[in-house]
PDB file of C-alpha atoms in Angstrom:
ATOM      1  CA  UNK P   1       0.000   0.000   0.000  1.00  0.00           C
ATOM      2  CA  UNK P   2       1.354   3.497  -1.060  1.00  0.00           C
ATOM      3  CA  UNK P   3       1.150   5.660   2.493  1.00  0.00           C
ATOM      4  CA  UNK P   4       3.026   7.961   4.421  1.00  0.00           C
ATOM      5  CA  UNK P   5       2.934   7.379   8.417  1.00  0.00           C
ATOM      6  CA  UNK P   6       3.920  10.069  10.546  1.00  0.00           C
ATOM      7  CA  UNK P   7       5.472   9.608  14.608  1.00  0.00           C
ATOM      8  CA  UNK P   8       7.167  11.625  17.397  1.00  0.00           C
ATOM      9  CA  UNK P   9       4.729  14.153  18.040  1.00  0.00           C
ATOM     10  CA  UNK P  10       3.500  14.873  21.648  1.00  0.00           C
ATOM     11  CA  UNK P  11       3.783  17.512  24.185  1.00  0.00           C
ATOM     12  CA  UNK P  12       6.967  19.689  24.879  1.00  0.00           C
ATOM     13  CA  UNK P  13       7.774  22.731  27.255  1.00  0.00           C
ATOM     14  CA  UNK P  14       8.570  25.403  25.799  1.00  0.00           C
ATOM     15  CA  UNK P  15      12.177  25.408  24.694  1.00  0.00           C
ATOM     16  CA  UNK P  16      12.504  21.853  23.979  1.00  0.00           C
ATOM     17  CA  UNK P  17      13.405  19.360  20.946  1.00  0.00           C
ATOM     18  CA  UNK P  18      10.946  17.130  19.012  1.00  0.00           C
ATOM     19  CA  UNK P  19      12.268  14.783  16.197  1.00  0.00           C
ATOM     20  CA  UNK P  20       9.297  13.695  14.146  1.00  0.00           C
ATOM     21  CA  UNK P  21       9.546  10.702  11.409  1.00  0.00           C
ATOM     22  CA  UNK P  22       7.846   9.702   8.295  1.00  0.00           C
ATOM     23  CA  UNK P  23       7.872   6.710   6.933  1.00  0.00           C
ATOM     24  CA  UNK P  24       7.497   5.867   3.515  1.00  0.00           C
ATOM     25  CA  UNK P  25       6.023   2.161   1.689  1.00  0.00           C
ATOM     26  CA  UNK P  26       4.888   1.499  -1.569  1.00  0.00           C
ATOM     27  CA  UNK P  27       6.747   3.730  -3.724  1.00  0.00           C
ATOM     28  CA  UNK P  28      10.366   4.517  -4.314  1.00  0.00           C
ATOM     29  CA  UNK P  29      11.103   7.063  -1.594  1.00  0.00           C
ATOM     30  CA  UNK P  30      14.477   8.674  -3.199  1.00  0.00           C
ATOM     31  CA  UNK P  31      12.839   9.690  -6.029  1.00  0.00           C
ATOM     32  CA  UNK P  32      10.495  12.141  -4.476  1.00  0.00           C
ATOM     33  CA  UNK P  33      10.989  15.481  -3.491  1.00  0.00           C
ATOM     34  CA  UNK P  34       8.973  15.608   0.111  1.00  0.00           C
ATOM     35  CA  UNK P  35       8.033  18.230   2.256  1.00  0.00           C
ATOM     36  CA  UNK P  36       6.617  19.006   5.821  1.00  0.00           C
ATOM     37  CA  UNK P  37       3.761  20.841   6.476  1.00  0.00           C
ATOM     38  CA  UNK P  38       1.775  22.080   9.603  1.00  0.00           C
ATOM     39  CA  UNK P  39      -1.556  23.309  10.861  1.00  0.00           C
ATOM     40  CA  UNK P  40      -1.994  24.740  13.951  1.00  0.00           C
ATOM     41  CA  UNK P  41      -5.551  24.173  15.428  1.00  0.00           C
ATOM     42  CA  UNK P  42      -8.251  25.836  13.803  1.00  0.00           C
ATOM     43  CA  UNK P  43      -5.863  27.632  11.590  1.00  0.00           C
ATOM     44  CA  UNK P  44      -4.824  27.012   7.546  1.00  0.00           C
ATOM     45  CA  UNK P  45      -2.278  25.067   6.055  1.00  0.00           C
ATOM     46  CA  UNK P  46       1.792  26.486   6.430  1.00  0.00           C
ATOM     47  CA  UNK P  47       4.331  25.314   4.536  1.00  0.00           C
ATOM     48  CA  UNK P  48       7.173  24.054   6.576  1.00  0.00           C
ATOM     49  CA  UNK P  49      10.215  22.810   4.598  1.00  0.00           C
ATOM     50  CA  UNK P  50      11.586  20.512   1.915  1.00  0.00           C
ATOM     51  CA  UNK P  51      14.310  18.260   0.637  1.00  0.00           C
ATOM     52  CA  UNK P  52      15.330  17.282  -2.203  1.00  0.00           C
ATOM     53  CA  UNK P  53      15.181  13.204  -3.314  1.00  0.00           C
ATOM     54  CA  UNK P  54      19.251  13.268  -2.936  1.00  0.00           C
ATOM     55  CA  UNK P  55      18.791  15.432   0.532  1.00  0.00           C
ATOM     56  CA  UNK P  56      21.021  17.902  -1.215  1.00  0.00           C
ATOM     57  CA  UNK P  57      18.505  20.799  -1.338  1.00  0.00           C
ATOM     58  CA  UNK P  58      17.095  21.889   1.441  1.00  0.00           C
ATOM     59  CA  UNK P  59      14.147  25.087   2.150  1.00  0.00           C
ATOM     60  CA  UNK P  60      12.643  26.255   5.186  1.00  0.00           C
ATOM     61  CA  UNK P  61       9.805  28.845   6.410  1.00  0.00           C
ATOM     62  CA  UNK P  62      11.475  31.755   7.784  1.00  0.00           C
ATOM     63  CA  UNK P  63       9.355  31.044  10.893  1.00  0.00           C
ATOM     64  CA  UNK P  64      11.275  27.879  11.469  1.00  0.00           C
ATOM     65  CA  UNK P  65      14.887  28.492   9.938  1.00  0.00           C
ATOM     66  CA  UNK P  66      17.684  27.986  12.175  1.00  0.00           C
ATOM     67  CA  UNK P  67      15.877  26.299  14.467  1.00  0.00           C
ATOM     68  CA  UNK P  68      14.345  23.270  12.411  1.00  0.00           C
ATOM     69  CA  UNK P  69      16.139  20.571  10.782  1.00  0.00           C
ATOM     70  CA  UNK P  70      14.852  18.637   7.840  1.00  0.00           C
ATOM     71  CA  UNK P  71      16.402  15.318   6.805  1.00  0.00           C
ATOM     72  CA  UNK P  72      15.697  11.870   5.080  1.00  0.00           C
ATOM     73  CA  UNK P  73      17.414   8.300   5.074  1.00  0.00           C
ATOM     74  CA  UNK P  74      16.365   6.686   1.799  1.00  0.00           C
ATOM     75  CA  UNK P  75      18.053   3.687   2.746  1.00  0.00           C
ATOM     76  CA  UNK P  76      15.211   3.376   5.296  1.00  0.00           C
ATOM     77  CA  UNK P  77      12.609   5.543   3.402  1.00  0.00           C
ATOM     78  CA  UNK P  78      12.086   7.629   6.081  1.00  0.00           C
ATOM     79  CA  UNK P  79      11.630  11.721   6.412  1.00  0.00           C
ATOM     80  CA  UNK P  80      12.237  13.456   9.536  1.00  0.00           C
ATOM     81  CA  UNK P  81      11.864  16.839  11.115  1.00  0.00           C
ATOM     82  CA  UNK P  82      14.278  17.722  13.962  1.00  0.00           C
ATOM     83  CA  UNK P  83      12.451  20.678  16.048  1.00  0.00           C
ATOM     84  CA  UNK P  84      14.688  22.836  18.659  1.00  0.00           C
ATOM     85  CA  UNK P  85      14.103  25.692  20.432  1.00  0.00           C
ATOM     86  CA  UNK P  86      10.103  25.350  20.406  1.00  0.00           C
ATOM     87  CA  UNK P  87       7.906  27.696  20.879  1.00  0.00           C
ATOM     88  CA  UNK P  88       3.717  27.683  21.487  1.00  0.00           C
ATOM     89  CA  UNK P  89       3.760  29.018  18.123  1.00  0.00           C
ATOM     90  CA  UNK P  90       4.754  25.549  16.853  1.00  0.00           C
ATOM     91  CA  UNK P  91       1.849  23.881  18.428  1.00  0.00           C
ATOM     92  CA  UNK P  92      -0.143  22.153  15.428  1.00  0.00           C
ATOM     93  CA  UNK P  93      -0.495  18.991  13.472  1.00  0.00           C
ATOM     94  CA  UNK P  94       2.384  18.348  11.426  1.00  0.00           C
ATOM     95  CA  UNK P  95       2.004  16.641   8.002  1.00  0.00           C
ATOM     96  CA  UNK P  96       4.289  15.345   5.538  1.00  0.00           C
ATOM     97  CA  UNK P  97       3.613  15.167   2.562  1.00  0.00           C
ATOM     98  CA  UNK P  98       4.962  13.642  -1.341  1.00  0.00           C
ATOM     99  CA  UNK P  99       6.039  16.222  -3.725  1.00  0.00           C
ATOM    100  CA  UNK P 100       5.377  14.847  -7.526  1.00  0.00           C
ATOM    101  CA  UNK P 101       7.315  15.531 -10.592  1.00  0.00           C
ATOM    102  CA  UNK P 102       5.293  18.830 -11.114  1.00  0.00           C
ATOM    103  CA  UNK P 103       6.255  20.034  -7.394  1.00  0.00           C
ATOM    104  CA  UNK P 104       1.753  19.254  -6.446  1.00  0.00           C
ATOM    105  CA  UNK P 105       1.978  17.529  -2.875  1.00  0.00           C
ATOM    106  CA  UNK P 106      -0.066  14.228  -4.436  1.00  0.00           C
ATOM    107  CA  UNK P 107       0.413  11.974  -1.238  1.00  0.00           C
ATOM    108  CA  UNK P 108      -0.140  12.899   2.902  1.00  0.00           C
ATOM    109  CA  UNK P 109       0.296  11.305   5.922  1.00  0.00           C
ATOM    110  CA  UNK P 110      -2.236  10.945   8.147  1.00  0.00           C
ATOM    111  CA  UNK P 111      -0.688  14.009  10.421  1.00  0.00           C
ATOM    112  CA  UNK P 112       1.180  14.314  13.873  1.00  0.00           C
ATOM    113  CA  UNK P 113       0.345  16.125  16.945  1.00  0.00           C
ATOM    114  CA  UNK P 114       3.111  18.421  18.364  1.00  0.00           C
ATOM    115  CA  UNK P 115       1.641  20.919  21.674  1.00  0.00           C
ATOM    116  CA  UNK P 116       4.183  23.321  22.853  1.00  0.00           C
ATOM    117  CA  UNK P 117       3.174  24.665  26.853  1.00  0.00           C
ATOM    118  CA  UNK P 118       4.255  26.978  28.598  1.00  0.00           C
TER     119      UNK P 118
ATOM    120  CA  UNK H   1       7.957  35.785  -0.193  1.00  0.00           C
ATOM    121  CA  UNK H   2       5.087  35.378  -2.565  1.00  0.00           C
ATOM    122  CA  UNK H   3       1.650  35.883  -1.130  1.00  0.00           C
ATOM    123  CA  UNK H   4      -1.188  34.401  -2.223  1.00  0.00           C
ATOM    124  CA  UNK H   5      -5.165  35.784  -1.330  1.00  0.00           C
ATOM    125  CA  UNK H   6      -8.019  33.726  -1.891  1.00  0.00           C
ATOM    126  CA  UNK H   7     -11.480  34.703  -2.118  1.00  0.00           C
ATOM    127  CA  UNK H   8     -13.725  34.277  -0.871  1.00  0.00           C
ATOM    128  CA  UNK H   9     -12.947  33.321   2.875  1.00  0.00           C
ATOM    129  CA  UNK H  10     -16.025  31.222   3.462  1.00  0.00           C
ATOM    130  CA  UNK H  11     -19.281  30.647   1.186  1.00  0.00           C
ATOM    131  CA  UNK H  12     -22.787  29.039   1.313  1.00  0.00           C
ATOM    132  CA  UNK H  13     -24.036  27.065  -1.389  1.00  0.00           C
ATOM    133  CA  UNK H  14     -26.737  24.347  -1.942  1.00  0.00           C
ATOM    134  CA  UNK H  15     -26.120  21.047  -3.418  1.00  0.00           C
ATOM    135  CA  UNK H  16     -25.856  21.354  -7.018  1.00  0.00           C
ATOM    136  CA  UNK H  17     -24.781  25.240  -7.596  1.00  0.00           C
ATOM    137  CA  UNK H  18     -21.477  25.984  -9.221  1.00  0.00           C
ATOM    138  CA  UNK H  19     -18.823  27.173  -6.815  1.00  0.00           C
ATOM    139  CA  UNK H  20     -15.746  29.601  -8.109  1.00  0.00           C
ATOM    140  CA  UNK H  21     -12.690  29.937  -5.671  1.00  0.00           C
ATOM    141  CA  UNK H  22     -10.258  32.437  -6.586  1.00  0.00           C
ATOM    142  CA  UNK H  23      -6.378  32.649  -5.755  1.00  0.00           C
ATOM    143  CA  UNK H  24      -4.669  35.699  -6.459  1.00  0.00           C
ATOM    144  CA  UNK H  25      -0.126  35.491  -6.373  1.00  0.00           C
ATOM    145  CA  UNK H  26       1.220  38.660  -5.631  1.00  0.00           C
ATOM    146  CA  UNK H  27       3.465  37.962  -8.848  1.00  0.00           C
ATOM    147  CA  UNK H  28       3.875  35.627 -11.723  1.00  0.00           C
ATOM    148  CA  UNK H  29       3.899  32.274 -11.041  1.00  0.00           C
ATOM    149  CA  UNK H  30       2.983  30.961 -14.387  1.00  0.00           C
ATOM    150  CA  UNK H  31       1.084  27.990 -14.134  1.00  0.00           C
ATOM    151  CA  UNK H  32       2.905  26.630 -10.882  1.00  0.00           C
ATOM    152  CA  UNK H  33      -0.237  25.783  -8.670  1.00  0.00           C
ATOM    153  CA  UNK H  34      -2.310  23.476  -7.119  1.00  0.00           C
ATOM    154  CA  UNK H  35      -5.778  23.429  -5.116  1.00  0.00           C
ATOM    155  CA  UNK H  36      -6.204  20.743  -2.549  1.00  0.00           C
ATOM    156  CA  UNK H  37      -9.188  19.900  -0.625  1.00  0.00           C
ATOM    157  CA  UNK H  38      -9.745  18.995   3.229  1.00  0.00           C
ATOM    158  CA  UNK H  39     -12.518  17.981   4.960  1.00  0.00           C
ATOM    159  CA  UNK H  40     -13.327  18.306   9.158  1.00  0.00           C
ATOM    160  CA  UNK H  41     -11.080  16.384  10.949  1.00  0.00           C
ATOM    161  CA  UNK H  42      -8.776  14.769   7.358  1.00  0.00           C
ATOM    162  CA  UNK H  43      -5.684  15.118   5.701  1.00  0.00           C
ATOM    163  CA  UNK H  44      -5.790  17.407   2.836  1.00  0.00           C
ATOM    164  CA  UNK H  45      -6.224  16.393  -0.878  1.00  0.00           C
ATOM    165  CA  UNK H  46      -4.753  17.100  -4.451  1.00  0.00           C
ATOM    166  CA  UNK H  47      -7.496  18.200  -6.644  1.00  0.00           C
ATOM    167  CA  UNK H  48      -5.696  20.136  -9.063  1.00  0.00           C
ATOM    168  CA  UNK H  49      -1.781  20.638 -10.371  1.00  0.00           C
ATOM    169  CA  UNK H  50      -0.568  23.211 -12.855  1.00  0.00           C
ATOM    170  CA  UNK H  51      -3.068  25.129 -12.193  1.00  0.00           C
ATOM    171  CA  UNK H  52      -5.336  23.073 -14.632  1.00  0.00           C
ATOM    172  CA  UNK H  53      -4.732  19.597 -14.528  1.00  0.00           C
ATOM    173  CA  UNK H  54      -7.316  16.942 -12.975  1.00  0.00           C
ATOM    174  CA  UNK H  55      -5.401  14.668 -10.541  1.00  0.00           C
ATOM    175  CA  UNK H  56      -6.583  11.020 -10.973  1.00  0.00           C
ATOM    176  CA  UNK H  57      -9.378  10.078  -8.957  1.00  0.00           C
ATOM    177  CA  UNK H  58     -11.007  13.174  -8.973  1.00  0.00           C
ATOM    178  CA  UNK H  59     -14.361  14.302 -10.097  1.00  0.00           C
ATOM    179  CA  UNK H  60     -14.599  15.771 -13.270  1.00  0.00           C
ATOM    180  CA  UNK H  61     -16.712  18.667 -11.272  1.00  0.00           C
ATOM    181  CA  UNK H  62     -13.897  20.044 -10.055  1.00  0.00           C
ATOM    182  CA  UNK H  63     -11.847  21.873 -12.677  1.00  0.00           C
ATOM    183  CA  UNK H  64      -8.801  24.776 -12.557  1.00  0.00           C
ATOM    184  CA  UNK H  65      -7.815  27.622 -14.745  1.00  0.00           C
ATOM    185  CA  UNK H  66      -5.929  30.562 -14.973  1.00  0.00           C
ATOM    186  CA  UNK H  67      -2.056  31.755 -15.578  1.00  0.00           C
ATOM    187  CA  UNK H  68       0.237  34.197 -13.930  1.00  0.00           C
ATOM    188  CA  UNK H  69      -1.125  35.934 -10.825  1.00  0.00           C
ATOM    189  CA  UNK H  70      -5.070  34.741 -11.342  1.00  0.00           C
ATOM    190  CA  UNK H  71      -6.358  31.480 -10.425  1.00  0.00           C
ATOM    191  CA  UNK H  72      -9.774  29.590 -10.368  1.00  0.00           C
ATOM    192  CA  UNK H  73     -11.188  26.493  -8.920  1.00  0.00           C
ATOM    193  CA  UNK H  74     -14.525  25.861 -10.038  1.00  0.00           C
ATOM    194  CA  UNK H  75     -16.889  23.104  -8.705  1.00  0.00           C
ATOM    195  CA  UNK H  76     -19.571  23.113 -11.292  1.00  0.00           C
ATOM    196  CA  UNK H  77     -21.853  20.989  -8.883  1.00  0.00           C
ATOM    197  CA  UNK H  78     -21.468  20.991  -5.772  1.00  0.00           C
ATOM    198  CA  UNK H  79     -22.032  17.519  -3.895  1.00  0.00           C
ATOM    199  CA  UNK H  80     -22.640  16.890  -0.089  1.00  0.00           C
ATOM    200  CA  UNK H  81     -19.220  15.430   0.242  1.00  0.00           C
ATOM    201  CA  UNK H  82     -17.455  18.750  -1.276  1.00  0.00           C
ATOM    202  CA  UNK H  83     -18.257  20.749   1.544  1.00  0.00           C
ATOM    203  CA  UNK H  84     -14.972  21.547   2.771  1.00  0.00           C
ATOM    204  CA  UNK H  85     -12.014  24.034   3.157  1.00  0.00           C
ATOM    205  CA  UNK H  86      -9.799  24.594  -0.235  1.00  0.00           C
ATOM    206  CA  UNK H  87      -6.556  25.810  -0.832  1.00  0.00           C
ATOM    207  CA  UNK H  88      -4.230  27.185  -2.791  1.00  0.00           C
ATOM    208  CA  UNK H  89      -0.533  25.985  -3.592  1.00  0.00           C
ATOM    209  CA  UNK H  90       1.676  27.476  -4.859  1.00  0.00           C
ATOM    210  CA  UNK H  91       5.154  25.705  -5.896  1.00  0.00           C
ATOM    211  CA  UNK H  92       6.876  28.235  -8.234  1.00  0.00           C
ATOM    212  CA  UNK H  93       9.420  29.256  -5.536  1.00  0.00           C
ATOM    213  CA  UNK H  94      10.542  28.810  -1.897  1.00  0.00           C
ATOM    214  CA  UNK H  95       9.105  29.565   0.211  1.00  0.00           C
ATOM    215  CA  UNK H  96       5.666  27.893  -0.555  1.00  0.00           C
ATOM    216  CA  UNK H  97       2.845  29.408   0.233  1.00  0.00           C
ATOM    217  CA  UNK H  98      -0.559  28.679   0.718  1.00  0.00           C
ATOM    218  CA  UNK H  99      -3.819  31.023   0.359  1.00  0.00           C
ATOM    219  CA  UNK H 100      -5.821  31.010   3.479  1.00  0.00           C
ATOM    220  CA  UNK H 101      -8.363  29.007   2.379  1.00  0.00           C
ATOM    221  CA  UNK H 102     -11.828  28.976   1.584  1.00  0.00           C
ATOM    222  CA  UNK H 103     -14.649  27.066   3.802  1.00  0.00           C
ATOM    223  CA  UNK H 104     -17.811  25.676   1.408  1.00  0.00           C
ATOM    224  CA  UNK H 105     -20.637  25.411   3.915  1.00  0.00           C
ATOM    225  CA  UNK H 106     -24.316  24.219   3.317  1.00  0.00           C
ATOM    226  CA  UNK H 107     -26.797  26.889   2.509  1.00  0.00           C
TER     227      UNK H 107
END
């Protein structure tokens, strides 16, 4: 079955480090182009970051540069987000999500909870 | 960063009018968007890439158009599994941006 399924999320005090995973079946993982994105509750969809199939190239949001870390292991198809310095601001479900070869996200995961307290 | 406004915010329809969403870019993008689709409580969904093309799977109700800075997603009748937020995409540059969305609620 072709799915994304996304882990790690949970609560954090403010300040602290999150590494969230997605993992990858039915497809060929290094070929895609994949990207993370986040909603915070009752808001709209924000682009996160990306990563290139290779892991060469690599974007972020302003809101979470130098203080996320994106990164991907094709040899065990598997995305991950590395989250420092959190803030309640980050607080929201975080998706990844499949980038095709005309750059639509075709293919979500199912979404992971991250709640930043005070 | 490129900005992208969609209009309206929210609507109300009835089941079987035609529904127009518009995305404005705040520059050129050529045809380098998509409109996705998420219902209460799911994971959002690719309805449209390049602005134009029907992913597979989808209706043919749904349909895109538009170039540049202008974008439209049209439902040209609307079903009771269509109400929903939509979205705008786009993937021209970095960083991506979304519109703000637009909720489709029952008249």
């Amino acid at each position: 079955e072709v799915q994304l399924v996304e882990s790690g999320g949970g609560l954090v005090q403010f300040g602290g480090s999150l590494r969230l995973s997605c993992a990858a079946s039915g497809f060929t993982f290094s070929n895609n182009e994949m990207n993370w994105v986040r909603q915070a509750p009752g808001e709209g969809l924000e682009w996160v970051s990306y990563i290139s199939g290779s892991g060469r190239i690599i974007n972020y949001a302003d809101s979470v540069k130098g203080r996320f870390t994106i990164s991907r292991d094709n040899a065990k198809n598997s995305l991950y987000l590395q989250m420092n310095s959190l803030r309640a601001e980050d607080t929201a479900v975080y998706y990844c999500a499949r980038e095709s070869d005309l750059d639509a996200f075709d293919m979500w995961g199912q979404g992971t909870m991250v709640t930043v307290s005070s | 960063a490129i900005q992208m406004t969609q209009s309206p915010s929210s609507l109300s329809a009835s089941v079987g009018d035609r529904v127009t969403i518009t995305c404005r870019a705040s520059q050129g993008i050529g045809n380098d968007l998509g409109w996705y689709q998420q219902r209460p409580g799911k994971t959002p969904k690719l309805l449209i890439y390049a602005a134009s093309s029907l992913q597979s799977g989808v209706p043919s109700r749904f349909s895109g158009s538009g170039s540049g800075t202008d974008f439209t997603l049209t439902i040209s009748s609307l079903q009771p599994e269509d109400f929903a937020t939509y979205y705008c995409l786009q993937d021209y540059s970095f960083p991506r941006t979304f519109g703000q969305g637009t909720k489709v609620e029952i008249k």
